[in-house]
Structures are given as structure tokens and as C-alpha cells.
Amino acid sequence: MPALLAAPPPAGGRLHLVGARLLDGTGAAARDGVAVLVEEGLIARIGATGDGVPDGAVVVELEGKTLMPGLVDAHVHVAGETPRPQAGSEPILEGTAQHFLQGRLREYLRRGVTTLRDVGSQGLQPQEARQAMRYGAFRGPRLLTCGKIISATAPGGRFYGTMYREADGPDDVRKAVREQIRMGADFVKVMTTGARSNELEDPEPTQLTDAEFAALVDEAHRLGVRVAAHVEGLPGAEAAVEHGMDTVEHGMYLNQRPDLLERMAQAGQTLVPTLSGYYWMAGIGRDVIDPAGAESKDGLTGPLLELALYNIEQGAESMRAAVAAGVPVALGTDGGETGIELARMIHHGLSPSAAVVSATSAAAQALGIDEHVGTVEPGKLADLVVVDGDPLAEPGVLTDPSRIWLVLQLGEPVAGAVLERPLSG
């Protein structure tokens, strides 16, 4: 997997993290007084604080803090927010956007997100950023990318820049899959329906034919990569389930088809609800948890804004129905803040424990990298977050950067409030 090949070097030596409250990402109850030994970038041992300090280990005292897996955001459109200069100012140069993308990736890491799955961006920006991280230009989350989104020839291709690879016919769809793998994709994404963030696309009918869907899934799975399905309308949901696509992105109307949720649960297909995407389309502020009565600012056009408000309601209901049906649920922000999405999932009915699982082990499983990350277990990569507080009792703690105390990436301390202490007078 290109995302794993691009990992920075692991930290050398040993860290002994002691006195922690361990939230291991499996959904198990938290444990107090835990000691975790990190060695050469891996979790080497989990024991009790009183077990003694291993030879040569640097001790890090975590009394009163929670140790948990690094967060995994399963649905992000990786991009930086390039400023718009005032009239008369120097125009933005061509390469400037990449620097803002770097800043955005560093901010994700600072907020405890150690793995991102990019589900469609402009050009080769994700691959270029990943290559820069591989060779030490800066630190950011592990970055999986789909390359370009595979779509039928459709209006969306006019709205979203270079994000799409339009393909028509089974052979062209197979070629499109191969092209994304050629350019370093870790998985394939397909538009089963149109995107309702533009006024010309509709969630019905499906974008591709059954023969085209079958060719796409067959080719992706034959080449060993997973398929993420953009799903808004129910025909697209049915196609994603029928053709064995691995993750259903959005899927906001699945509550209306319990039979599809039952089949997803049986097949182990994951739902990525992306509630924050609807908040954004409705023009609701990035830090708002409860949409009731929230003012809409800078949302989409009138009809699409109303649809987005409806989709918040339907998406939340589908998330709850998926959990009740036994469908795995993975956190994805669609470009918002990961901690805010977690808090929104809890507000809309997910338990705090299930929300943490959705942002750790469930997301890692959905991405196919649970062998490496997503839980705190011996042998896993030491991508860890130390939080000053208890995310189960106080979910908002993950929205506050001042309480993200320390972030480890492959055992290396790379971010966190403890590394930003002011100089003493």
C-alpha cells in the first residue's frame, strides 16, 4: 500500500508511558494505571505502572490523562484553503496552494489525527504531499488516496475541477481503475450517484450501469484494493451493496431500506456517515454541534441548502439504524474537523464509546489497515494520542487543541500541547 510505503522513519529507542488511563479503541472499558512500552516505533508491551521501568526507557508520566489510538478520518477531501487576495494585491502563485495543504495536514496531526483517507482532491496534490512527508519535508498524518474519483460522464465533471476521471463502458471503467493504481492510489472511489453539492446532478438513477459497476469492483478487488462508493440516492445504495463495494460514503437514506442495512451487516460493509458534510452544505458553522436553530451562512443555493438540512436529519437516522442493524460505522468528516464530527455523532445518538471506536478501530478496518493501526495493542504502530481528560465522559475534549497533550507518530513525539509550552521567564 503506497500510504504505508511512505511512512516516515520510526522513532529509535524506548518510551515508557506510565500512569495512563487506557482507551484501547476496541470498545472495551477503559483501564487505569496502565503502562505502555513503545520501542522502535511499535507498541512493544502493555502492562501496569508498577511493573518497573525497562532498561534505557524514557519515562513519560501520564497520570490523569487518557492514552488512546491516533484518530483515523475515513472521508476527507485533502486541500488547503488558499486565501483570496484583495483587488490590486499580488495574484496567488501556482505553487502556493501546496503550502496551505501542508499547513492543513500539520493541523490534522496536531488535533490527534494520525491517518487520513483522501476521497478525492485536485490533481496529484495528495500524492505530492505524501511524497514530501516521506522524504522529511514535514510531518502529517498517514495519507491514503483514491487518486481521481471514477465517474460516468456527468455534470459533476464540470463542477469539481480535476477531481474526476470520467469513464464510460466496462472496458473504460477497468482502465480508469488501473490508471488510479498507476498513480499511487491505495483504494478506488466511484460515484454510484450524482453529488448533491451541485445543482445539476440527481441521486437517481445510478451513474453507471450494472455492467460498469461489476467491472470496476472486479478490477479493483483483483488488484487488491478496496472500493469506496459515493452514495446518496437509494438506487446507488442498492448498487453498492449488490456489487460488494467495501464502504458506503454518506448513505443518508439507508434508514428507508432496512433490508440493505441487513445485507451490509452480513457482508461486513462499512457506513461512513459524514454528518459534517451536510452541516457545511447547510452553511452551519464548523464548530456547531447541535444544528437546531443554527444560522445558515454561506451555504449552497436555496434548494440545496434545504436539502442539506434534511440530509442532516436523514443521515443521523441512517447512522442510528446502521448501528442497530450491526453495520460497522466509521468516522468521516467530508472536510470538517475530526473532533467536531465525533461530537456530532454523539449528539445524534451514537454512544461516546461507539464514536471513539468509529474514529479508531472501525475506521482502520474500513481502510484495510487495522493490522497496523486503530487499537492500542502489542505489535501495532505507535500512533498514539494522549488527551488531558476523558473522551468518554467529556467528548468535547477532542475538539480542544489545548487538551490534545501529546501525539506520537511511529513512537516519535510530533505534536501536542506539551511540546508547545511557553519559555520560562
Tab-separated table of C-alpha atoms in Angstrom, residues 72-216:
chain	number	residue	atom	x	y	z
A	72	VAL	CA	-8.476	7.884	11.757
A	73	ASP	CA	-10.610	10.096	9.494
A	74	ALA	CA	-12.054	7.907	6.751
A	75	HIS	CA	-13.505	10.604	4.477
A	76	VAL	CA	-11.570	13.782	3.710
A	77	HIS	CA	-11.073	15.849	0.575
A	78	VAL	CA	-7.466	16.871	1.166
A	79	ALA	CA	-6.960	20.519	0.315
A	80	GLY	CA	-5.631	23.718	1.761
A	81	GLU	CA	-7.677	26.912	1.980
A	82	THR	CA	-5.745	29.257	-0.278
A	83	PRO	CA	-6.554	32.903	0.541
A	84	ARG	CA	-8.248	35.205	-1.924
A	85	PRO	CA	-6.147	38.356	-2.303
A	86	GLN	CA	-7.763	41.754	-2.304
A	87	ALA	CA	-8.146	43.559	-5.586
A	88	GLY	CA	-4.797	45.043	-6.501
A	89	SER	CA	-2.808	42.547	-4.425
A	90	GLU	CA	-0.236	40.245	-5.960
A	91	PRO	CA	-2.001	37.238	-7.537
A	92	ILE	CA	-1.580	33.878	-5.809
A	93	LEU	CA	1.280	31.952	-7.382
A	94	GLU	CA	0.706	28.475	-8.787
A	95	GLY	CA	2.524	26.542	-6.063
A	96	THR	CA	1.138	28.453	-3.088
A	97	ALA	CA	-1.810	26.097	-2.582
A	98	GLN	CA	0.568	23.260	-1.702
A	99	HIS	CA	1.935	25.201	1.255
A	100	PHE	CA	-1.575	25.699	2.607
A	101	LEU	CA	-2.229	21.992	2.111
A	102	GLN	CA	0.877	21.253	4.163
A	103	GLY	CA	-0.431	23.547	6.892
A	104	ARG	CA	-3.768	21.747	6.872
A	105	LEU	CA	-2.128	18.333	7.190
A	106	ARG	CA	0.017	19.521	10.069
A	107	GLU	CA	-3.116	20.835	11.777
A	108	TYR	CA	-4.792	17.422	11.440
A	109	LEU	CA	-1.819	15.840	13.189
A	110	ARG	CA	-1.885	18.498	15.906
A	111	ARG	CA	-5.500	17.528	16.604
A	112	GLY	CA	-4.627	13.860	17.087
A	113	VAL	CA	-5.466	12.584	13.587
A	114	THR	CA	-2.698	10.230	12.532
A	115	THR	CA	-4.369	8.677	9.459
A	116	LEU	CA	-6.481	10.272	6.715
A	117	ARG	CA	-8.259	8.705	3.754
A	118	ASP	CA	-8.464	11.188	0.890
A	119	VAL	CA	-11.603	10.546	-1.164
A	120	GLY	CA	-10.924	12.971	-3.999
A	121	SER	CA	-8.755	16.038	-4.485
A	122	GLN	CA	-7.353	18.246	-7.204
A	123	GLY	CA	-4.664	16.772	-9.450
A	124	LEU	CA	-1.876	14.952	-7.655
A	125	GLN	CA	-1.908	17.103	-4.521
A	126	PRO	CA	-2.329	14.196	-2.054
A	127	GLN	CA	0.390	12.114	-3.720
A	128	GLU	CA	2.750	15.092	-3.828
A	129	ALA	CA	2.136	15.916	-0.163
A	130	ARG	CA	2.634	12.275	0.788
A	131	GLN	CA	5.909	12.134	-1.088
A	132	ALA	CA	7.096	15.299	0.660
A	133	MET	CA	6.272	13.722	4.031
A	134	ARG	CA	8.048	10.517	3.057
A	135	TYR	CA	11.268	12.405	2.442
A	136	GLY	CA	11.077	14.517	5.577
A	137	ALA	CA	9.770	17.893	4.382
A	138	PHE	CA	7.169	17.977	7.166
A	139	ARG	CA	5.105	15.754	9.449
A	140	GLY	CA	1.474	14.987	8.745
A	141	PRO	CA	-0.970	12.080	9.005
A	142	ARG	CA	-0.571	8.844	7.095
A	143	LEU	CA	-2.396	9.592	3.870
A	144	LEU	CA	-4.394	7.132	1.765
A	145	THR	CA	-5.672	8.395	-1.566
A	146	CYS	CA	-8.053	7.211	-4.282
A	147	GLY	CA	-6.362	9.262	-6.987
A	148	LYS	CA	-9.247	10.530	-9.093
A	149	ILE	CA	-12.856	9.633	-8.424
A	150	ILE	CA	-14.268	7.373	-11.133
A	151	SER	CA	-17.499	8.763	-12.521
A	152	ALA	CA	-19.660	8.425	-15.584
A	153	THR	CA	-19.644	11.360	-17.966
A	154	ALA	CA	-21.858	13.641	-15.879
A	155	PRO	CA	-22.351	17.255	-14.769
A	156	GLY	CA	-20.125	16.760	-11.741
A	157	GLY	CA	-17.128	16.724	-14.039
A	158	ARG	CA	-17.833	20.407	-14.755
A	159	PHE	CA	-18.092	21.392	-11.089
A	160	TYR	CA	-15.129	19.756	-9.387
A	161	GLY	CA	-12.026	20.659	-11.354
A	162	THR	CA	-9.620	17.765	-11.865
A	163	MET	CA	-11.198	15.582	-9.187
A	164	TYR	CA	-12.963	13.156	-11.545
A	165	ARG	CA	-11.911	10.554	-14.095
A	166	GLU	CA	-14.968	10.117	-16.303
A	167	ALA	CA	-15.333	6.622	-17.759
A	168	ASP	CA	-17.997	5.038	-19.938
A	169	GLY	CA	-18.377	1.342	-20.660
A	170	PRO	CA	-16.908	-1.634	-18.754
A	171	ASP	CA	-13.549	-1.542	-20.540
A	172	ASP	CA	-13.042	2.177	-19.920
A	173	VAL	CA	-14.016	1.712	-16.274
A	174	ARG	CA	-11.395	-1.036	-15.892
A	175	LYS	CA	-8.825	1.236	-17.484
A	176	ALA	CA	-9.781	4.048	-15.102
A	177	VAL	CA	-9.185	1.733	-12.120
A	178	ARG	CA	-5.775	0.775	-13.463
A	179	GLU	CA	-4.871	4.430	-14.035
A	180	GLN	CA	-5.544	5.282	-10.391
A	181	ILE	CA	-3.399	2.372	-9.194
A	182	ARG	CA	-0.673	3.520	-11.598
A	183	MET	CA	-0.700	6.956	-9.954
A	184	GLY	CA	-0.334	5.609	-6.420
A	185	ALA	CA	-3.923	5.065	-5.275
A	186	ASP	CA	-4.492	2.971	-2.147
A	187	PHE	CA	-8.155	2.338	-2.992
A	188	VAL	CA	-10.719	3.233	-5.662
A	189	LYS	CA	-13.685	5.568	-5.272
A	190	VAL	CA	-16.722	5.501	-7.546
A	191	MET	CA	-19.731	7.772	-7.922
A	192	THR	CA	-22.725	5.440	-7.727
A	193	THR	CA	-24.948	8.541	-7.795
A	194	GLY	CA	-24.546	12.209	-8.509
A	195	ALA	CA	-23.311	14.657	-5.863
A	196	ARG	CA	-25.968	16.920	-4.390
A	197	SER	CA	-23.452	19.662	-3.700
A	198	ASN	CA	-24.185	20.902	-7.214
A	199	GLU	CA	-27.484	21.823	-8.808
A	200	LEU	CA	-27.259	19.696	-11.955
A	201	GLU	CA	-26.849	16.205	-10.527
A	202	ASP	CA	-29.507	13.949	-9.098
A	203	PRO	CA	-29.304	10.955	-6.749
A	204	GLU	CA	-31.349	8.868	-9.196
A	205	PRO	CA	-30.728	6.890	-11.343
A	206	THR	CA	-27.305	5.363	-10.732
A	207	GLN	CA	-24.424	6.963	-12.600
A	208	LEU	CA	-23.051	3.707	-14.004
A	209	THR	CA	-24.713	0.567	-15.310
A	210	ASP	CA	-24.562	-2.780	-13.537
A	211	ALA	CA	-22.018	-3.988	-16.090
A	212	GLU	CA	-19.818	-0.955	-15.392
A	213	PHE	CA	-20.110	-1.359	-11.605
A	214	ALA	CA	-19.269	-5.043	-11.889
A	215	ALA	CA	-16.188	-4.303	-13.982
A	216	LEU	CA	-14.988	-1.638	-11.533
